[in-house]
Every structure is written in C-alpha cells, then in structure tokens.
PDB file of C-alpha atoms and ligand atoms in Angstrom:
ATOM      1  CA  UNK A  33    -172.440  93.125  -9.839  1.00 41.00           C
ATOM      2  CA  UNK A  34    -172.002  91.357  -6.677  1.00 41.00           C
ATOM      3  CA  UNK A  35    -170.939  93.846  -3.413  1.00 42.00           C
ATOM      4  CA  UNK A  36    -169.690  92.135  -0.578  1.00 44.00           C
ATOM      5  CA  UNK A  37    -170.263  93.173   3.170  1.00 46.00           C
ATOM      6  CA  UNK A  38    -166.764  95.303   3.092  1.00 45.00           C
ATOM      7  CA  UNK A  39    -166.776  96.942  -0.107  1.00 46.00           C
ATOM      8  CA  UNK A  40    -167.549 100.192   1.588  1.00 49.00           C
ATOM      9  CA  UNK A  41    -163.893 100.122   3.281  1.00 51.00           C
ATOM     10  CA  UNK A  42    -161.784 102.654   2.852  1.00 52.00           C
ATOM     11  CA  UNK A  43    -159.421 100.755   1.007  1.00 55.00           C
ATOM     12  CA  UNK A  44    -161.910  99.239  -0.986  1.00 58.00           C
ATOM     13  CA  UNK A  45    -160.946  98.560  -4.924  1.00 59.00           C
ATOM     14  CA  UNK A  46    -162.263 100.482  -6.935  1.00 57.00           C
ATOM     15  CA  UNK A  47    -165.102  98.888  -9.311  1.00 63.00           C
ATOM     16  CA  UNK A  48    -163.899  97.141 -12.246  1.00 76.00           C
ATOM     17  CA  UNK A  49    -166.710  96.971 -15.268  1.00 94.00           C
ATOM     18  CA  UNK A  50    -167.043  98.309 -18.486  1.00 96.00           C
ATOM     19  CA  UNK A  51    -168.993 101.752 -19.220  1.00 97.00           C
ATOM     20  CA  UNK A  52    -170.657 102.609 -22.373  1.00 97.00           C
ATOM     21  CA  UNK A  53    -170.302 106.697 -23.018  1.00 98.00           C
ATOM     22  CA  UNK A  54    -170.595 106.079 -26.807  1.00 98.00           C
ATOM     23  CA  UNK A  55    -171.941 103.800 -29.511  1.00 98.00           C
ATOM     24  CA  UNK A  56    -168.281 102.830 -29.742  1.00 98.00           C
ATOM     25  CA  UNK A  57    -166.873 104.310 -26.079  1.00 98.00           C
ATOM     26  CA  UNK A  58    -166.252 102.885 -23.478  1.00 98.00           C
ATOM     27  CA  UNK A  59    -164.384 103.196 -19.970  1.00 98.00           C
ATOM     28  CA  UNK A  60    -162.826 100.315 -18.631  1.00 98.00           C
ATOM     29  CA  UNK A  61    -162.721 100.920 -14.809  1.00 98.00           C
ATOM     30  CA  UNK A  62    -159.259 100.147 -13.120  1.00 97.00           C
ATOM     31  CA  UNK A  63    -158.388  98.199 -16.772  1.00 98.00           C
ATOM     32  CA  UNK A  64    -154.803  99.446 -15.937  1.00 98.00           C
ATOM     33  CA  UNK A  65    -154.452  98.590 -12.481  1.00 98.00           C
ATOM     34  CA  UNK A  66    -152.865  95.312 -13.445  1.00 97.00           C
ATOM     35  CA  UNK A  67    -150.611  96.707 -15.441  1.00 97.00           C
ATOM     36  CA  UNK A  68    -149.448  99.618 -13.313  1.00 94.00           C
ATOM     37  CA  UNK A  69    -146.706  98.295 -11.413  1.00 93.00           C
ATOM     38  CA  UNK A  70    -144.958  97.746 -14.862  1.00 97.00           C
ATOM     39  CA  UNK A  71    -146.029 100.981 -16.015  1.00 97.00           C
ATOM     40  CA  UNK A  72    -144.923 103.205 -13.983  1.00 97.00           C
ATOM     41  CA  UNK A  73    -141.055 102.372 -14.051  1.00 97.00           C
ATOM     42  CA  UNK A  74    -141.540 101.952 -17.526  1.00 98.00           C
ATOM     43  CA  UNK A  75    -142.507 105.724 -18.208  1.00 98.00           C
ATOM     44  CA  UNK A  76    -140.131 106.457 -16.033  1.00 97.00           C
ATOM     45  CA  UNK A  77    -137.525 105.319 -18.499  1.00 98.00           C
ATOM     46  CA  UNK A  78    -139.389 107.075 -21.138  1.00 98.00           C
ATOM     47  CA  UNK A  79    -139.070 110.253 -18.882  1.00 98.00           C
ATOM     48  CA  UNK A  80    -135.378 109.866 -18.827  1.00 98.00           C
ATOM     49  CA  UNK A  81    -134.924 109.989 -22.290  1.00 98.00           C
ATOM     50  CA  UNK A  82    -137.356 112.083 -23.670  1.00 98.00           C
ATOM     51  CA  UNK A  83    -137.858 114.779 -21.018  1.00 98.00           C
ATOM     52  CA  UNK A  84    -141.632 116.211 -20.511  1.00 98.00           C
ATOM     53  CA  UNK A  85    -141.915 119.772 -22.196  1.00 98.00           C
ATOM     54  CA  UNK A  86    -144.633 122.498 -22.284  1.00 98.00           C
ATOM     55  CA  UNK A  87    -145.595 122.549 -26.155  1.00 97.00           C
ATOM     56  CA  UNK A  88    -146.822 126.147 -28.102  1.00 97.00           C
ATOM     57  CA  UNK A  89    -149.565 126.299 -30.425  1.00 95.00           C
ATOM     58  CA  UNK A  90    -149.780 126.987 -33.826  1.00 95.00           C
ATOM     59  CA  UNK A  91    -151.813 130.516 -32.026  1.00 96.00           C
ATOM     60  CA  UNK A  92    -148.669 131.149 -30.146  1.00 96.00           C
ATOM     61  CA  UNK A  93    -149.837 129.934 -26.561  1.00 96.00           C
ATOM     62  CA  UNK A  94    -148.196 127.382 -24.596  1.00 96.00           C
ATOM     63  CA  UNK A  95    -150.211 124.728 -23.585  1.00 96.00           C
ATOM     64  CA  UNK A  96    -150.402 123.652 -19.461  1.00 96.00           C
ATOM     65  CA  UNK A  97    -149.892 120.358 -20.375  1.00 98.00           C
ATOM     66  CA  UNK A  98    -146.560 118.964 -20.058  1.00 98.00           C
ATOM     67  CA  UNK A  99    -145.894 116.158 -23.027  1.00 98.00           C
ATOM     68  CA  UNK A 100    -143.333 113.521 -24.234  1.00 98.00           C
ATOM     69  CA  UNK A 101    -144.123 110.743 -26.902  1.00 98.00           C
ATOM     70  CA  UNK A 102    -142.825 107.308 -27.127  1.00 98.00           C
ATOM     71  CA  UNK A 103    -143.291 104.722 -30.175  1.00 98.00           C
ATOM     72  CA  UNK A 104    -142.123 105.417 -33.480  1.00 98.00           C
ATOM     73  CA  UNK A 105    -144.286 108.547 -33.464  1.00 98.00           C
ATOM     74  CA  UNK A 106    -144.620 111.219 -31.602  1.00 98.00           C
ATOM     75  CA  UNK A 107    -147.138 113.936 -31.582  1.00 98.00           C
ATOM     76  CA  UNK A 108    -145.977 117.320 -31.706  1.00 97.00           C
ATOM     77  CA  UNK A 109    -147.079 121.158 -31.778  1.00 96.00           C
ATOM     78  CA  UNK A 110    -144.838 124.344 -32.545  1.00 96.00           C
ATOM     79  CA  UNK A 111    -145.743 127.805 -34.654  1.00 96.00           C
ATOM     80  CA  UNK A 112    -145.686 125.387 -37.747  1.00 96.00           C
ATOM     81  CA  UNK A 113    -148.656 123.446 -36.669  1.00 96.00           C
ATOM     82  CA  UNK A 114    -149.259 119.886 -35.230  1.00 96.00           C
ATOM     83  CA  UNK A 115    -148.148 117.068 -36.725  1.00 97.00           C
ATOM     84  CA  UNK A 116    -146.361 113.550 -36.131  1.00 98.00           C
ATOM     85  CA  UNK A 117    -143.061 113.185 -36.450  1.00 97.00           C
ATOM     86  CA  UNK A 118    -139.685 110.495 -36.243  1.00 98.00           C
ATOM     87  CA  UNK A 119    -137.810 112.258 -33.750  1.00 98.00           C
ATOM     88  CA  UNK A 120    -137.735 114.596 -30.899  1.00 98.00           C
ATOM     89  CA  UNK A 121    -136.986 118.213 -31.634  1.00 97.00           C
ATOM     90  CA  UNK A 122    -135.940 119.146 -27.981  1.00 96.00           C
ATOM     91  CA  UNK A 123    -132.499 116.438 -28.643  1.00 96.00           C
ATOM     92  CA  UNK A 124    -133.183 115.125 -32.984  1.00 97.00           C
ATOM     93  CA  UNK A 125    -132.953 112.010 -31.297  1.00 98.00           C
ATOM     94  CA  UNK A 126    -135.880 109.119 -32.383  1.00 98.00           C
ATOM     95  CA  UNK A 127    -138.398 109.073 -30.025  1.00 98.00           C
ATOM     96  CA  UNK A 128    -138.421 106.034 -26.978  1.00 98.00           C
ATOM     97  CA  UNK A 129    -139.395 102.694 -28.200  1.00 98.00           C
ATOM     98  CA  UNK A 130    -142.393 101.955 -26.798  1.00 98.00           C
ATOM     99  CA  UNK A 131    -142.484  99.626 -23.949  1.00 98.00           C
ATOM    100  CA  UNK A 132    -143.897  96.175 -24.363  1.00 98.00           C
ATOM    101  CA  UNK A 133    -146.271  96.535 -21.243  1.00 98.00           C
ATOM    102  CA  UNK A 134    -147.153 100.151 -23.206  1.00 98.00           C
ATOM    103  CA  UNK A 135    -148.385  97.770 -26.397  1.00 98.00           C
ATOM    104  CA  UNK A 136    -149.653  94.854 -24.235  1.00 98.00           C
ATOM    105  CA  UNK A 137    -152.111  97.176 -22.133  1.00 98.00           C
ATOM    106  CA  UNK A 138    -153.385  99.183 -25.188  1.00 98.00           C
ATOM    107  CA  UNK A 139    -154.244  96.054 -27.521  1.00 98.00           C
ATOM    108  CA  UNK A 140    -155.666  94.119 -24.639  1.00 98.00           C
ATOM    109  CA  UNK A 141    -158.085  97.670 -23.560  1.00 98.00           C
ATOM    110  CA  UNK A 142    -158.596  98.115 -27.005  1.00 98.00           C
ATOM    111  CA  UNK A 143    -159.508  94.346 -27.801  1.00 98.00           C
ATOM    112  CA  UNK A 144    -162.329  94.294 -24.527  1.00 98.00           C
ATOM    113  CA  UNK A 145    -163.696  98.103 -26.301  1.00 98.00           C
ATOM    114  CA  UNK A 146    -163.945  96.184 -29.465  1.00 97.00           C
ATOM    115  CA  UNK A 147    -161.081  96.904 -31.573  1.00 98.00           C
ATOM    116  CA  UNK A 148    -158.951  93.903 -31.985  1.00 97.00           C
ATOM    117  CA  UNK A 149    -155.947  94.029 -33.420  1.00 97.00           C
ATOM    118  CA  UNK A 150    -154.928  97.618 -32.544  1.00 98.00           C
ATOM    119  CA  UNK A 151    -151.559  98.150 -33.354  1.00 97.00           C
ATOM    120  CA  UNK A 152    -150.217 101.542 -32.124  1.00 98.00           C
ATOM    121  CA  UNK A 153    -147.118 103.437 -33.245  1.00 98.00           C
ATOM    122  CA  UNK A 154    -147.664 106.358 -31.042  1.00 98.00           C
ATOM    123  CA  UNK A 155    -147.796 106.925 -27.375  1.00 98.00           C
ATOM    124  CA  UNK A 156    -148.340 110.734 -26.400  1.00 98.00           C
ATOM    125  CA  UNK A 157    -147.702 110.854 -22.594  1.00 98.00           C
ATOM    126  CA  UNK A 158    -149.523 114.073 -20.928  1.00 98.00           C
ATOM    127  CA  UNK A 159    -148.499 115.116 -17.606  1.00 98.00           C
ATOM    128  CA  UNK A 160    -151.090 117.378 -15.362  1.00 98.00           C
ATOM    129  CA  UNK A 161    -150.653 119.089 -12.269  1.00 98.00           C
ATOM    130  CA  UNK A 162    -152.991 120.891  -9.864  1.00 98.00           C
ATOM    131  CA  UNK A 163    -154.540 123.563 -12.302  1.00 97.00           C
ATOM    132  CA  UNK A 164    -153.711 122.291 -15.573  1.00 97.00           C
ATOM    133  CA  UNK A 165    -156.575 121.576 -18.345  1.00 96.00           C
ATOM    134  CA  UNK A 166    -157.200 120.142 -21.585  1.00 96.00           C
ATOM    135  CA  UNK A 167    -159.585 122.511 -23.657  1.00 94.00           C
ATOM    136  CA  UNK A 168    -161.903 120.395 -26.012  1.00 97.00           C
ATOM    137  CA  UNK A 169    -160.405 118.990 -29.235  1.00 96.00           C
ATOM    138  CA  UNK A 170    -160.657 116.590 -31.339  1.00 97.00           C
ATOM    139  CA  UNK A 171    -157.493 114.124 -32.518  1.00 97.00           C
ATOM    140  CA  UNK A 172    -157.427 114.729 -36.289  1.00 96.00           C
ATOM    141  CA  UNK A 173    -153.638 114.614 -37.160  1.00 96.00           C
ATOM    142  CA  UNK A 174    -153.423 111.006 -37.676  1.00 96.00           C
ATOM    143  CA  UNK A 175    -153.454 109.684 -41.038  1.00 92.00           C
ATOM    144  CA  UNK A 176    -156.460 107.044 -40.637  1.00 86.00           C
ATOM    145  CA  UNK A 177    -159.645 106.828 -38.560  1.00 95.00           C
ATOM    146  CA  UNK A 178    -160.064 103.701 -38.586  1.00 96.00           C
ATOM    147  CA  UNK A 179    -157.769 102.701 -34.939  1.00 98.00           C
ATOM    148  CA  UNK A 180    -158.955 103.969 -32.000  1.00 98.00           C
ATOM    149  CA  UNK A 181    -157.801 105.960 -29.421  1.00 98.00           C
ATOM    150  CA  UNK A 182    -156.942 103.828 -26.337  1.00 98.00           C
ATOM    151  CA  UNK A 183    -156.554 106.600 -22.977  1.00 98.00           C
ATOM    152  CA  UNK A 184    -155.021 105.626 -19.994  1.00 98.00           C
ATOM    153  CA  UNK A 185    -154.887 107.854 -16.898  1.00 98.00           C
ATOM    154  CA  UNK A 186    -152.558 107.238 -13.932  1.00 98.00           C
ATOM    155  CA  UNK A 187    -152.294 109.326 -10.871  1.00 98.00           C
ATOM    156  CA  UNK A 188    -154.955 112.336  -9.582  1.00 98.00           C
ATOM    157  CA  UNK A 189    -158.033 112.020 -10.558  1.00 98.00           C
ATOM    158  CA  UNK A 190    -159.433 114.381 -13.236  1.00 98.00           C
ATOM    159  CA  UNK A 191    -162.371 114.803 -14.966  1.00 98.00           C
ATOM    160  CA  UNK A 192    -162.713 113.890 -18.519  1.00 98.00           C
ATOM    161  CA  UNK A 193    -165.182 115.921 -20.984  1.00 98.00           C
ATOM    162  CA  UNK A 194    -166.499 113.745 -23.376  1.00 98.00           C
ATOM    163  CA  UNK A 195    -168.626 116.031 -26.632  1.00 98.00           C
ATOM    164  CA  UNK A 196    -169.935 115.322 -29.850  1.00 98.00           C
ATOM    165  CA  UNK A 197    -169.225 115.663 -33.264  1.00 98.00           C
ATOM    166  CA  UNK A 198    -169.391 119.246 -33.058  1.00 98.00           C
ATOM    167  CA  UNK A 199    -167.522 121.317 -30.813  1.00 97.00           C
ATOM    168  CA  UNK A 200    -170.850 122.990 -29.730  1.00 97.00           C
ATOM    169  CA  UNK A 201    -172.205 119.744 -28.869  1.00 98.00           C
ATOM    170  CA  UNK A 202    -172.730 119.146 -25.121  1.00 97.00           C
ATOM    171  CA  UNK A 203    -169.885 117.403 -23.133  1.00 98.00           C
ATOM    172  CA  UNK A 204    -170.376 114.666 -20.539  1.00 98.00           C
ATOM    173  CA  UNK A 205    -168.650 114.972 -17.317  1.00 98.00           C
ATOM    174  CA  UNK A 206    -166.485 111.370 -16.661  1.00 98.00           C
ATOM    175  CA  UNK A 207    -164.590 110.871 -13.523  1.00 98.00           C
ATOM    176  CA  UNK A 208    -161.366 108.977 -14.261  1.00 98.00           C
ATOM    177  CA  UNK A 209    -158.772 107.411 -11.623  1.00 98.00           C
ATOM    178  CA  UNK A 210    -155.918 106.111 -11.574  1.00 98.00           C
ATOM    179  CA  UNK A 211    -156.201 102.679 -13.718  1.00 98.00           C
ATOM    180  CA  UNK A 212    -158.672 103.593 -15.522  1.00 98.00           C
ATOM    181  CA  UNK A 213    -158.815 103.225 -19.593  1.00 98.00           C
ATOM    182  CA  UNK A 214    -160.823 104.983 -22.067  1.00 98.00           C
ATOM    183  CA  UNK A 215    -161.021 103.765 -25.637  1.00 98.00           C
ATOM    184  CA  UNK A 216    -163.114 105.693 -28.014  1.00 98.00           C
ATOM    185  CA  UNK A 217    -163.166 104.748 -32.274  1.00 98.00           C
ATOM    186  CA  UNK A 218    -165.367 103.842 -35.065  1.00 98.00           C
ATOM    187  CA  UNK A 219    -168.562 106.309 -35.156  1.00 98.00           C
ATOM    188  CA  UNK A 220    -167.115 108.277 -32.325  1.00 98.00           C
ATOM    189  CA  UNK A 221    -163.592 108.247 -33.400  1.00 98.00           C
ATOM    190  CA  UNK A 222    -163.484 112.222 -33.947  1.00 98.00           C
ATOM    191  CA  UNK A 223    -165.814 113.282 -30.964  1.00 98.00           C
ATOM    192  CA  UNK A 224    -164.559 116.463 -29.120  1.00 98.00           C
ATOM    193  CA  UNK A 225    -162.930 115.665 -25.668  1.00 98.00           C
ATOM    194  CA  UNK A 226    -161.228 118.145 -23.041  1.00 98.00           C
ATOM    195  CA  UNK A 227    -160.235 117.635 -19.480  1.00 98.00           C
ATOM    196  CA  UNK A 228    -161.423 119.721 -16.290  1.00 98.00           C
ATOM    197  CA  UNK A 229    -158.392 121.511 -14.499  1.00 98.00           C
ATOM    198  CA  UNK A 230    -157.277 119.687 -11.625  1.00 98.00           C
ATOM    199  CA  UNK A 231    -157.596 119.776  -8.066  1.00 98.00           C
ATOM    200  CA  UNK A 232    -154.847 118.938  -5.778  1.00 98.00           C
ATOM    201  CA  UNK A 233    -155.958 115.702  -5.209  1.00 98.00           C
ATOM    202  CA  UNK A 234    -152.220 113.819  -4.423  1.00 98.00           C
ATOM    203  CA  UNK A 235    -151.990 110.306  -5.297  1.00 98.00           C
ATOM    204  CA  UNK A 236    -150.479 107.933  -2.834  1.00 96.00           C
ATOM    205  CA  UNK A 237    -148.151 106.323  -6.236  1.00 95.00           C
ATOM    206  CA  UNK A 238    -147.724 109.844  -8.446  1.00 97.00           C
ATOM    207  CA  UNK A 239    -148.104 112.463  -5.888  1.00 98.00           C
ATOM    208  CA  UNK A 240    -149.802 115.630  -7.260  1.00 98.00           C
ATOM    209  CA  UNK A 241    -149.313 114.673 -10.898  1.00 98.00           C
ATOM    210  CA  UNK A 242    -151.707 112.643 -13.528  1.00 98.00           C
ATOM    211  CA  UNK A 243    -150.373 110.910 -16.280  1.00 98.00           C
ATOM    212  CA  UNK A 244    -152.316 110.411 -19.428  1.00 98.00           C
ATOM    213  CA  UNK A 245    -150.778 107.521 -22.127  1.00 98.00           C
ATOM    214  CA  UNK A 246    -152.798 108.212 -25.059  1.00 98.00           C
ATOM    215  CA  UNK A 247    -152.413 105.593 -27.767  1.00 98.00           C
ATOM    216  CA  UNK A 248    -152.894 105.930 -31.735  1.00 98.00           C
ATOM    217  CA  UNK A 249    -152.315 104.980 -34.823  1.00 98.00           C
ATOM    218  CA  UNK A 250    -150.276 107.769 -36.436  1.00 98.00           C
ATOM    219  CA  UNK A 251    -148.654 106.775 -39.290  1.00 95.00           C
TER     220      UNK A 251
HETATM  221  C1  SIN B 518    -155.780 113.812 -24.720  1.00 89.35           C
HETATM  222  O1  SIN B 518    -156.859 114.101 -25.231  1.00 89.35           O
HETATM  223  O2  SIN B 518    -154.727 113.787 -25.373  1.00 89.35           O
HETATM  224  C2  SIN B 518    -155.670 113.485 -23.261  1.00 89.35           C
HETATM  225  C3  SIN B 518    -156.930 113.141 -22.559  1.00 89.35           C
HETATM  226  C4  SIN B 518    -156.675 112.888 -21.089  1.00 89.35           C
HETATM  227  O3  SIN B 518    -155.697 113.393 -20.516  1.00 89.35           O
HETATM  228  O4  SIN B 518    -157.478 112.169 -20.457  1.00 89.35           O
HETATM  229 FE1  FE2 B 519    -157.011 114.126 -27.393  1.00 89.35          FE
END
C-alpha cells in the first residue's frame, strides 16, 4: 500500500483493503463508505416504519440490542424461540422492502469476499449504544448455509469477536468503524461471533449509536 506524506492527518481516510480473518472471512475496510450517504436516509425510512425494539429470549431475558428487519424476512426472537418470519409482530404489518442501495452494497461486499451472486431476503438492523453487547452466537436459523453473511457497521466503533466452530474456541478481537463490511460464509459460515460492549465513542454522522445491517439468506 502506498502512504502519502499526509496520511497521518487527522482527517485522514481511513485505510481501504481487504483483511483475511478466515479461510472464507474477510473485512472490507471502509467498503461502505461509498455507500453511506444513501444508507443512512435509507434506514432511516426503514426506522419509520418498522420501529427498533428490545427483543426477549427464548430464556426470558431481553437482549441490549435494539433490532428491526427489512427485506422479505425478518429475524425475530420471543418466549417461542427465534425464527424468520413475513411480518412484524410489534404492527402484523410485512416487514420494509429492502432498499436498493441495502441489496446493491451487500452483493457488491459479498461479490469482492467471494460470493457472487448473493441474493439476500433479510436485513436484520442492530442498533447499539454506549454499554450494549452482543454475547457470542452463531447464525443458525436460516434455512441454507450456503449464502453468506454480509455485516455492515455504521456509526461508533465497536469491537467485533470473531470464534470458531465451537463456542469454546478462542475469539479474535476486530476493530470495526464506521464503513466497514464483514462477510463471513463457506467453511466459516457457522463460526461463533459476539460484539464487545461499547464505549461512548460519538460519531460525528450517528452520534452515540452503531448500526449493524446484517444480511442473509433466510428463506
Ligand atoms: C450480529 O451478529 O447480528 C451483529 C454483529 C455486529 O453487530 O457486528
Ligand atoms: Fe450474528
């Protein structure tokens, strides 16, 4: 990589470049940067219809995470269990259609990871603030393994625990910022992953928020 004489300004992009964390893993630094100015009033339209909620588990506890889903899926947890489903419980309205800059930005990150083709009918949207966390899982509840999952975080930084195939496995510790994509499939399709609770880190765009699209093939 070339570094010129002022890439040590303050307002310095941040590196672009692709990251191997997996056999099939990869993190696509500031991948959604030139996307984000069509992002973010997209989602907010998303936001307006399908409001951001705090889920329960199946165990009864309700996760920090707030969540909404757009596409013709969207994920979903209650006492029942998780599963995908048609339409949002909070109104029994179908889910937001999911923006065309939404689908652009997930084939194209998927495409550079390897995947072409990626198609995906679901769009969970997490939103994080200062002291919320992700405990390690793995994303099982889709029908087939064979899409990826394309991961796009907007807003504070956070950092992203990447694991194994078993949740005992150890985790990697990945710094992610705002643009930044992570795309994960194949071999290391089911591999455990978790996010650090946040600092208070505000964002000049999203304030003290970070917004996670995570893209899949559901159905
Ligand atoms: C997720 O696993 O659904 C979200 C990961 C993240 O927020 O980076
Ligand atoms: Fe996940």
């Amino acid at each position: 990589m070339t570094r010129d004489l002022f890439s040590d300004a303050p307002d310095a992009e941040p590196p672009r470049g692709k990251e191997a964390i997996g056999p099939a893993s990869f993190v696509l630094r500031g991948f959604a940067l030139p996307f984000a100015d069509a992002l973010l009033p997209a989602l907010g339209e998303v936001e307006r219809r399908a409001g951001f909620r705090h889920l329960v588990t199946p165990g009864g506890f309700t996760m920090s995470v707030a969540m909404t889903n757009c596409g013709r899926l969207g994920w979903i947890s209650d006492r029942r269990g998780y599963r995908y489903g048609e339409h949002d419980p909070a109104t029994g309205a179908q889910w937001p259609a999911m923006p065309a800059v939404f689908e652009r930005l997930a084939q194209a990150a998927a495409a550079e990871a390897g995947f072409e083709g990626f198609r995906p009918d679901a769009c969970l949207v997490n939103r994080y603030e200062p002291g919320t966390r992700l405990s390690l899982h793995q994303d099982k509840d889709e029908r087939d393994y064979a899409a990826p999952i394309v991961s796009v975080s907007l807003g504070m930084p956070a950092t992203f625990l990447f694991g194994g195939l078993a949740r005992s496995d150890k985790a990697a510790r990945i710094p992610l910022v705002h643009g930044d994509v992570v795309v994960w499939g194949g071999p290391d399709r089911l591999r455990y992953h978790g996010v650090l609770p946040l600092e208070d880190r505000a964002h000049a765009l999203l304030g003290s928020r970070r917004i996670n699209l995570t893209f899949r093939k559901a159905g």
